[in-house]
Amino acid sequence: MRAARLIKMVLLLQSRPSMTAAELARELEVSERTVTRDAQALSEAGVPVYADRGRAGGYRLVGGYRTRLTGLHRGEAEALFLSGVPGALREMGLEDAASAARLKVSAALLPSLRDASRSAAQRFHLDAPNWFKEPETPALLPAVADAVWDDRRIGARYRRGKDEVVRELEPYGLVLKAGVWYLCARVAGPGSFRVYRIDRFTAVDTGGERFEREPDFDLPAFWEERAEQFARSLLRVRVVVRLSPEGVRALPYALDSVSREALADADAPDADGWVTVALPVESEEVAHTQLSALGPEVEVLAPEGLRQRFAGDAARLARLYRSGDGA
C-alpha cells in the first residue's frame, strides 16, 4: 500500500512544478504528517524530492528528475479509455485504476501539455441518469465488471418477475443506459446472447473458468439491435388521434421518437389545420398518461375505450371549472 502511494507521489510531483503538503495530502488521502514522512523516505531512496519552506513553499522534484514508472498496465490502459465517464468508473470499481493511468500519462507529457486532462474535464462531463431520478448502483456491479474484464464465466441468480432463475453466463459487455446498468451475455453452452439488468441479479459467483470470446462480437452494434427490438416489442397498441398545429409541435415531447415516424406518415392537415396520426404505444394506460399532457390539443379517435376515458376526463374538468371557485 505504501509503495503504491510513494509511486503516486512521485508521479504527482513529476506532473506539476510543485505541490504543497496540503495538496499532496488531499490527493493521496493521507495526513500532512504522512506526506512529510513519505517525502523523506523518497529522498533516502535516491529520489530528489526537495521541500521549499515558507508560505509559498511546497514539494518539488529537483533537476528535471523523470521516473520511468510511467508504463501503463492493462487495467489502467482500459480504464483510461473510460475516463470521460467518472461515475461509471466509480460504480464499476475502476476509479483508482483510471486515476493511476491519468497520472502516468500526465507524467509522460511535455510540460506544456500537462493541463490537458484538467482542460478536457472543464469542457466535457457525462451525466447519464435521467432528470429527477436518483441513480442507484447495483451492489453486484463491481463483481460483474471484473468478470467482464477477465472473460470469466459467472453463475448468476436472476430475478424474473416473482421467480428467480439460475444461469451460467459468459459476460461479454456492460451498457449504461439512462442510469441503468445492463449486462450483455451469452448463455454458456454455447447459447444465445441475451441482455440482463444488473439490479435484478440477486447473487453472482465469479469463480468460473475463462471463456473464449467470439472475435467478431460488436457490443455497440449488438446493443443497438437489441434496444430497437425491445422498444418495438413494447409498442403493441395502435392509437389514432387528431392533433392541432400546437399538438403536432408538442407531440415529440410526449411520445419521443415514435411520434416523429408517425407524423412523417400522417396525411395532410384538414381544413382546420388538424392532423390525423396513428401512434404505436405500449398500452392504453400509457397512452392516456402521455397524451394527457397535450390537453385540448389532441382528440383521441380510437380505440373507443381510450376515447371514452378522455371524454370522462373532459367532463370532470368541465365540472371542476364550471363552479369557478375550485370547490
Short mmCIF file of N, CA and C in Angstrom, two decimals, residues 36 72 114 125 127 154 179 196 235 250 296 310 319 324:
data_model
loop_
_atom_site.label_atom_id
_atom_site.label_comp_id
_atom_site.label_asym_id
_atom_site.label_seq_id
_atom_site.Cartn_x
_atom_site.Cartn_y
_atom_site.Cartn_z
N THR A 36 5.01 14.25 4.82
CA THR A 36 6.38 14.59 5.23
C THR A 36 7.24 13.34 5.35
N LEU A 72 1.89 1.92 -18.50
CA LEU A 72 0.55 1.54 -18.08
C LEU A 72 0.41 0.03 -18.08
N ARG A 114 0.57 19.31 -19.84
CA ARG A 114 0.16 18.61 -18.63
C ARG A 114 -1.18 19.07 -18.07
N HIS A 125 -18.48 16.76 -19.62
CA HIS A 125 -18.89 15.94 -18.48
C HIS A 125 -20.13 15.15 -18.89
N ASP A 127 -23.36 13.08 -17.71
CA ASP A 127 -24.29 12.82 -16.62
C ASP A 127 -25.36 11.89 -17.18
N ILE A 154 -19.68 -16.61 -15.21
CA ILE A 154 -20.29 -16.37 -13.91
C ILE A 154 -21.53 -17.25 -13.75
N GLY A 179 -28.92 5.67 -16.76
CA GLY A 179 -28.70 5.42 -15.35
C GLY A 179 -28.90 3.98 -14.93
N TYR A 196 -29.36 -8.60 -19.61
CA TYR A 196 -29.83 -8.72 -18.24
C TYR A 196 -29.62 -7.39 -17.52
N LEU A 235 -44.43 -1.71 -28.14
CA LEU A 235 -45.46 -0.92 -28.81
C LEU A 235 -46.49 -1.85 -29.42
N ALA A 250 -46.05 19.72 -30.04
CA ALA A 250 -45.80 19.21 -28.69
C ALA A 250 -45.69 17.69 -28.63
N PRO A 296 -56.15 20.06 -24.59
CA PRO A 296 -57.13 20.23 -25.66
C PRO A 296 -56.53 20.23 -27.07
N PHE A 310 -60.88 9.71 -22.20
CA PHE A 310 -60.59 11.13 -22.34
C PHE A 310 -61.86 11.96 -22.26
N ARG A 319 -66.74 20.12 -15.01
CA ARG A 319 -67.44 20.28 -13.74
C ARG A 319 -66.58 21.04 -12.72
N GLY A 324 -66.14 27.76 -10.75
CA GLY A 324 -65.35 28.99 -10.71
C GLY A 324 -64.63 29.24 -9.40
#
